[in-house]
Every structure is written in C-alpha cells, then in structure tokens.
Amino acid sequence: MCFRLDGNKTCHYRMNPETSKQIDDFLERREEICEGLFEQFEETLGVVPFILPILRERPDSFVFNGLGDLYTFNPESMDRLTAELIAVAAAAATGADGCLKVHIGAAVKEGATREQVRDTISIAALVGKTGILGGAFRVMGTALREDE
C-alpha cells in the first residue's frame, strides 16, 4: 500500500476502489479519531503512555494500530482486571519497565491487590526463568556432546 500524507488522494496498492474509498473517508477523520483514541487509552490505563504521542506523529498509521490495540486489549472473553494482569506479566517478562508501571497502575485501578500483582510478576519470572534454563541447557547438552 502507499499512503500520501500531503492531503492528496491516497493510493492503496492493489486495493479495490470501494475499499480504497472507505479508507480515504476514514482517514479524513484521522485527527478526530486520534483524539478519541488518546481519551480511550487514558480512560483504560489511567495515563497516556509516552510512546503514543510519538506514534501519533504518523496519524495515518496510528489510527489503525491504536484501534487494533484497543480492541485486542479489551477482549470480550475476559474482564479488564484479567487483561491487565496479563499485560503486567508480559511487561515483566519482556523487561518493559515503563509498560510494567503503567499496567500495574491500571491493574490496581481495576481492583488488583498487591498480592495479585506480586504473584503475576512471580509467575512471569518463573516462566521466563524456565525458558532461559531450557534453552541454555539444550545448548549445553549439544556443546558437551560435541566436546566428547
């Protein structure tokens, strides 16, 4: 796909004209949609994460990614507390300290206790540790067999 940010008609590589028109119509409201996304992120997380204003510098991309993120992060199959505790675990496991702080705050906002947050982080660390150990021990086994 190619998108032009200069206000001229957007071209959509190999896209049927009807879909291309719908995207153009949607993108005409990108600034309004970006504002709404910021409000929704703040309502959901209690803060607008610092990465969002940077991502918003490309509003044509941000409107799609931001919407996708909000829908993914608010699944119908689970409550907000569960989603936030999963986000805490993922942030802890990936070492994303800024995200961890945001999602701990959001989890507490959704009713998480200190114990739930602690245990979520402990479980994430356990899984992370076993992933490291499993991979390292496989390499060790291969390396030691090669040395024999």
Backbone as JSON, one array per atom type, in Angstrom:
{
  "sequence": "MCFRLDGNKTCHYRMNPETSKQIDDFLERREEICEGLFEQFEETLGVVPFILPILRERPDSFVFNGLGDLYTFNPESMDRLTAELIAVAAAAATGADGCLKVHIGAAVKEGATREQVRDTISIAALVGKTGILGGAFRVMGTALREDE",
  "N": [[0.84, -1.17, 0.0], [0.41, 2.27, -0.6], [0.51, 5.34, 0.96], [-0.28, 8.73, 0.94], [0.68, 11.57, 2.62], [0.22, 14.18, 2.09], [-2.25, 15.3, 1.79], [-3.42, 14.87, -0.63], [-5.23, 12.59, -2.78], [-5.25, 9.37, -1.45], [-3.36, 6.55, -2.37], [-3.94, 3.13, -2.72], [-2.29, 0.33, -2.9], [-3.04, -2.22, -5.1], [-5.72, -2.46, -4.26], [-9.23, -2.78, -4.11], [-11.43, -0.36, -5.59], [-13.66, 0.42, -3.99], [-13.01, -0.32, -1.34], [-10.72, 1.22, -1.07], [-11.82, 3.8, -1.2], [-13.38, 3.77, 1.15], [-11.36, 3.65, 3.08], [-10.06, 6.08, 2.57], [-12.15, 7.85, 3.27], [-12.37, 7.25, 5.99], [-9.8, 8.02, 6.88], [-9.93, 10.75, 6.49], [-10.97, 11.67, 8.83], [-8.98, 11.33, 10.66], [-7.59, 12.91, 12.62], [-9.56, 13.56, 14.51], [-10.24, 10.96, 15.27], [-7.79, 10.11, 16.34], [-7.67, 11.76, 18.62], [-9.85, 10.73, 20.05], [-8.87, 8.15, 20.48], [-6.68, 8.67, 22.18], [-8.07, 9.6, 24.41], [-9.47, 7.27, 25.09], [-7.37, 5.47, 25.64], [-6.32, 6.78, 27.88], [-8.49, 6.61, 29.64], [-8.69, 3.83, 29.89], [-6.12, 3.0, 30.79], [-5.41, 4.88, 32.68], [-3.53, 6.71, 32.13], [-1.77, 8.31, 29.43], [0.38, 6.47, 27.65], [3.86, 7.18, 27.13], [4.81, 6.53, 24.6], [2.74, 6.82, 22.81], [2.16, 9.55, 21.88], [4.38, 9.84, 20.22], [4.01, 7.8, 18.33], [1.72, 8.82, 17.24], [2.6, 10.77, 15.6], [2.56, 9.83, 13.08], [-0.25, 9.86, 11.92], [-1.89, 8.48, 10.07], [-1.1, 5.87, 10.28], [-1.28, 5.45, 13.02], [-4.05, 5.62, 13.66], [-5.1, 3.19, 12.75], [-3.47, 1.23, 14.03], [-3.78, 1.99, 16.73], [-6.55, 1.63, 17.14], [-6.69, -1.14, 16.68], [-5.07, -2.03, 18.78], [-6.56, -1.22, 21.03], [-8.91, -2.76, 20.72], [-7.81, -5.34, 20.83], [-6.79, -5.29, 23.38], [-8.99, -5.18, 24.96], [-10.64, -7.6, 25.21], [-13.64, -9.48, 24.57], [-13.8, -11.86, 25.88], [-12.73, -11.8, 28.42], [-12.41, -10.15, 31.64], [-11.49, -6.73, 32.49], [-9.58, -6.63, 34.58], [-8.29, -9.14, 34.44], [-7.16, -8.92, 31.86], [-5.4, -6.79, 32.33], [-3.68, -7.93, 34.25], [-2.49, -9.9, 32.7], [-1.15, -8.22, 30.93], [0.64, -7.07, 32.75], [2.18, -9.33, 33.36], [3.3, -9.88, 30.81], [4.73, -7.5, 30.33], [6.55, -7.59, 32.45], [7.93, -9.94, 31.81], [9.16, -9.25, 29.42], [10.78, -7.23, 30.12], [9.94, -4.6, 29.97], [9.93, -1.92, 31.49], [8.64, 0.61, 31.66], [6.12, 0.05, 30.56], [5.35, -1.89, 32.38], [5.03, -0.41, 34.74], [2.86, 1.26, 33.99], [0.85, -0.69, 33.5], [0.68, -2.01, 35.94], [-0.4, 0.05, 37.48], [-2.84, 0.34, 36.1], [-3.95, -2.18, 36.56], [-4.29, -2.13, 39.33], [-6.14, -0.06, 39.43], [-8.26, -1.43, 38.33], [-8.86, -3.07, 40.39], [-6.98, -4.89, 41.34], [-5.05, -6.54, 43.82], [-2.15, -5.99, 45.91], [-0.97, -8.46, 46.35], [-1.95, -9.98, 44.18], [-0.72, -8.66, 42.02], [1.98, -9.02, 42.7], [2.14, -11.86, 42.61], [1.51, -12.33, 39.95], [3.71, -11.17, 38.66], [5.67, -12.84, 39.73], [4.97, -15.34, 38.64], [5.35, -14.76, 35.92], [8.11, -14.33, 35.96], [8.98, -16.89, 36.71], [8.2, -18.46, 34.48], [9.72, -17.14, 32.55], [12.27, -17.7, 33.53], [12.38, -20.51, 33.31], [12.25, -20.73, 30.57], [14.69, -19.58, 29.83], [16.46, -21.34, 31.13], [15.76, -23.81, 29.93], [16.45, -23.43, 27.18], [19.19, -22.78, 27.47], [20.21, -25.1, 28.71], [19.74, -26.97, 26.67], [21.54, -26.08, 24.71], [23.87, -26.39, 26.19], [23.88, -29.18, 26.51], [24.19, -30.01, 23.82], [26.65, -28.78, 23.21], [28.39, -30.01, 25.04], [28.25, -32.68, 24.24], [29.42, -32.44, 21.77], [32.0, -31.82, 22.5], [32.99, -34.14, 23.52]],
  "CA": [[0.0, 0.0, 0.0], [1.12, 3.54, -0.48], [-0.33, 6.39, 1.5], [0.32, 10.06, 0.81], [0.28, 12.4, 3.76], [0.16, 15.57, 1.66], [-3.63, 15.74, 1.62], [-3.95, 14.41, -1.91], [-5.87, 11.27, -2.73], [-4.41, 8.27, -1.01], [-3.41, 5.4, -3.26], [-3.89, 1.86, -2.0], [-1.74, -0.64, -3.83], [-3.82, -3.44, -5.37], [-6.92, -2.49, -3.44], [-10.37, -2.46, -4.94], [-11.79, 1.05, -5.43], [-14.61, 0.64, -2.89], [-12.25, -0.38, -0.09], [-9.85, 2.39, -1.07], [-12.66, 4.96, -0.86], [-13.73, 3.68, 2.57], [-10.17, 4.02, 3.86], [-9.9, 7.53, 2.41], [-13.17, 8.51, 4.09], [-11.97, 7.05, 7.38], [-8.6, 8.82, 7.16], [-10.28, 12.17, 6.54], [-11.31, 11.95, 10.23], [-7.89, 10.77, 11.47], [-7.26, 13.74, 13.79], [-10.65, 13.33, 15.47], [-10.1, 9.59, 15.76], [-6.6, 10.1, 17.21], [-8.07, 12.36, 19.9], [-10.68, 9.75, 20.73], [-8.01, 7.05, 20.93], [-5.95, 9.13, 23.35], [-9.02, 9.62, 25.53], [-9.77, 5.89, 25.46], [-6.19, 4.93, 26.31], [-6.22, 7.37, 29.22], [-9.55, 6.02, 30.45], [-8.38, 2.42, 30.12], [-4.86, 2.8, 31.51], [-5.19, 5.9, 33.69], [-2.45, 7.57, 31.64], [-1.43, 8.1, 28.02], [1.78, 6.06, 27.63], [4.72, 8.14, 26.44], [5.05, 6.16, 23.21], [1.6, 7.13, 21.94], [2.33, 10.79, 21.12], [5.37, 9.63, 19.18], [3.35, 7.03, 17.29], [0.7, 9.67, 16.62], [3.24, 11.62, 14.59], [2.12, 9.24, 11.82], [-1.66, 9.61, 12.23], [-2.49, 7.5, 9.17], [-0.77, 4.55, 10.84], [-1.73, 5.38, 14.41], [-5.49, 5.36, 13.79], [-5.35, 1.76, 12.57], [-2.8, 0.49, 15.09], [-4.41, 2.32, 18.01], [-7.84, 0.92, 17.21], [-6.41, -2.56, 16.84], [-4.56, -2.25, 20.13], [-7.66, -1.1, 22.0], [-9.78, -3.92, 20.58], [-7.07, -6.5, 21.33], [-6.57, -5.14, 24.81], [-10.29, -5.23, 25.64], [-11.37, -8.73, 24.61], [-14.93, -9.83, 25.15], [-13.69, -13.13, 26.59], [-12.22, -11.66, 29.79], [-12.62, -8.84, 32.25], [-10.36, -5.8, 32.42], [-8.55, -7.0, 35.54], [-7.53, -10.25, 33.87], [-6.36, -8.38, 30.76], [-4.3, -6.0, 32.9], [-2.7, -8.83, 34.87], [-1.74, -10.49, 31.59], [-0.24, -7.17, 30.47], [1.69, -6.98, 33.77], [3.06, -10.48, 33.15], [4.03, -9.7, 29.56], [5.69, -6.41, 30.51], [7.61, -8.09, 33.34], [8.71, -10.96, 31.1], [9.94, -8.65, 28.34], [11.64, -6.18, 30.67], [9.42, -3.3, 29.55], [9.66, -1.3, 32.78], [7.63, 1.66, 31.52], [4.83, -0.63, 30.38], [5.05, -2.56, 33.63], [4.5, 0.61, 35.66], [1.53, 1.66, 33.5], [-0.12, -1.77, 33.65], [0.44, -2.23, 37.38], [-1.37, 1.08, 37.87], [-4.15, 0.03, 35.52], [-4.46, -3.36, 37.25], [-4.77, -1.66, 40.64], [-7.37, 0.69, 39.13], [-9.31, -2.43, 38.07], [-9.14, -3.81, 41.62], [-5.93, -5.86, 41.7], [-4.39, -6.35, 45.11], [-0.69, -6.1, 45.88], [-0.65, -9.88, 46.25], [-2.2, -10.42, 42.81], [0.33, -8.11, 41.17], [3.22, -9.73, 43.07], [2.08, -13.23, 42.12], [1.56, -12.26, 38.48], [5.12, -10.94, 38.3], [6.42, -14.05, 40.11], [4.68, -16.37, 37.64], [6.04, -14.36, 34.69], [9.54, -14.58, 36.17], [9.19, -18.33, 36.7], [8.13, -18.91, 33.09], [10.9, -16.59, 31.89], [13.45, -18.44, 34.01], [12.4, -21.85, 32.72], [12.58, -20.54, 29.15], [16.14, -19.38, 29.76], [17.13, -22.59, 31.53], [15.53, -24.83, 28.91], [17.29, -23.14, 26.02], [20.6, -22.86, 27.85], [20.57, -26.49, 28.95], [19.8, -27.65, 25.38], [22.81, -25.69, 24.12], [24.9, -27.03, 26.99], [23.9, -30.6, 26.15], [24.77, -30.13, 22.48], [28.05, -28.39, 23.28], [29.15, -31.0, 25.77], [28.34, -33.87, 23.4], [30.39, -32.15, 20.7], [33.34, -31.78, 23.09], [33.42, -35.51, 23.94]],
  "C": [[0.88, 1.23, 0.0], [0.11, 4.58, -0.03], [0.4, 7.71, 1.35], [-0.23, 10.93, 1.91], [0.11, 13.86, 3.37], [-1.25, 16.08, 1.4], [-4.23, 15.32, 0.3], [-4.55, 13.02, -1.75], [-4.85, 10.2, -2.36], [-4.5, 7.14, -2.03], [-3.22, 4.14, -2.42], [-3.49, 0.79, -3.0], [-2.61, -1.88, -3.9], [-5.07, -3.55, -4.52], [-8.11, -2.12, -4.33], [-10.84, -1.04, -4.62], [-12.74, 1.33, -4.25], [-13.89, 0.64, -1.54], [-11.34, 0.84, 0.03], [-10.62, 3.65, -0.68], [-13.04, 4.94, 0.61], [-12.55, 4.07, 3.46], [-9.93, 5.52, 3.76], [-10.89, 8.29, 3.28], [-12.83, 8.42, 5.58], [-10.8, 7.97, 7.74], [-8.87, 10.32, 7.15], [-10.59, 12.61, 7.97], [-10.19, 11.53, 11.18], [-7.57, 11.59, 12.71], [-8.3, 13.55, 14.9], [-10.54, 11.93, 16.09], [-8.91, 9.47, 16.7], [-6.94, 10.67, 18.58], [-8.9, 11.38, 20.72], [-9.86, 8.57, 21.25], [-7.23, 7.45, 22.17], [-6.85, 9.13, 24.58], [-9.31, 8.2, 26.02], [-8.58, 5.23, 26.15], [-6.06, 5.48, 27.72], [-7.28, 6.8, 30.15], [-9.22, 4.57, 30.83], [-7.18, 2.23, 31.04], [-4.63, 3.78, 32.65], [-4.13, 6.9, 33.3], [-2.32, 7.32, 30.13], [0.05, 7.73, 28.0], [2.62, 6.97, 26.73], [4.95, 7.79, 24.98], [3.93, 6.6, 22.27], [1.73, 8.47, 21.22], [3.37, 10.66, 20.0], [4.75, 8.85, 18.02], [2.32, 7.88, 16.54], [1.29, 10.62, 15.59], [2.96, 11.08, 13.18], [0.64, 8.87, 11.97], [-2.32, 8.58, 11.32], [-2.22, 6.08, 9.65], [-1.38, 4.4, 12.23], [-3.21, 5.07, 14.53], [-5.79, 3.87, 13.65], [-4.73, 0.96, 13.71], [-3.44, 0.75, 16.45], [-5.74, 1.63, 18.19], [-7.62, -0.57, 17.42], [-5.93, -2.89, 18.24], [-5.68, -2.2, 21.16], [-8.6, -2.31, 21.93], [-9.09, -5.18, 21.12], [-6.98, -6.47, 22.84], [-7.86, -5.19, 25.63], [-11.12, -6.37, 25.07], [-12.69, -8.99, 25.32], [-14.84, -11.05, 26.04], [-13.17, -13.01, 28.02], [-12.48, -10.26, 30.32], [-11.34, -8.02, 32.19], [-9.24, -6.18, 33.39], [-7.68, -8.12, 34.99], [-6.63, -9.76, 32.74], [-5.17, -7.58, 31.3], [-3.25, -6.88, 33.57], [-1.88, -9.56, 33.81], [-0.73, -9.48, 31.05], [0.92, -6.98, 31.45], [2.69, -8.12, 33.55], [3.91, -10.31, 31.9], [5.09, -8.61, 29.69], [6.85, -6.85, 31.39], [8.52, -9.05, 32.58], [9.6, -10.36, 30.02], [10.84, -7.53, 28.83], [11.21, -4.78, 30.26], [8.97, -2.53, 30.81], [8.6, -0.19, 32.71], [6.24, 1.07, 31.38], [4.4, -1.31, 31.68], [4.43, -1.58, 34.63], [3.08, 1.01, 35.27], [0.51, 0.56, 33.8], [-0.32, -2.19, 35.1], [-0.58, -1.21, 37.87], [-2.76, 0.79, 37.35], [-4.77, -1.19, 36.2], [-5.02, -2.98, 38.62], [-6.07, -0.88, 40.47], [-8.54, -0.25, 38.9], [-9.59, -3.3, 39.29], [-8.1, -4.83, 42.03], [-5.35, -5.51, 43.06], [-2.87, -6.43, 44.91], [-0.28, -7.56, 45.67], [-0.86, -10.41, 44.83], [-1.11, -9.92, 41.85], [1.65, -8.84, 41.43], [3.23, -11.13, 42.47], [2.12, -13.29, 40.6], [2.99, -12.08, 38.02], [5.95, -12.19, 38.61], [6.2, -15.17, 39.09], [5.39, -16.04, 36.32], [7.54, -14.63, 34.8], [9.85, -16.07, 36.12], [9.19, -18.86, 35.27], [9.34, -18.4, 32.32], [12.15, -17.36, 32.26], [13.5, -19.82, 33.37], [12.7, -21.78, 31.23], [14.08, -20.36, 28.95], [16.87, -20.68, 30.07], [16.97, -23.67, 30.46], [16.42, -24.63, 27.7], [18.77, -23.3, 26.32], [21.04, -24.3, 28.07], [20.61, -27.31, 27.66], [21.14, -27.35, 24.7], [23.95, -26.38, 24.87], [25.03, -28.51, 26.63], [24.53, -30.83, 24.79], [26.26, -29.84, 22.52], [28.89, -29.43, 23.98], [29.28, -32.3, 25.0], [29.37, -33.68, 22.29], [31.81, -32.18, 21.23], [33.87, -33.17, 23.43], [34.17, -36.22, 22.84]]
}
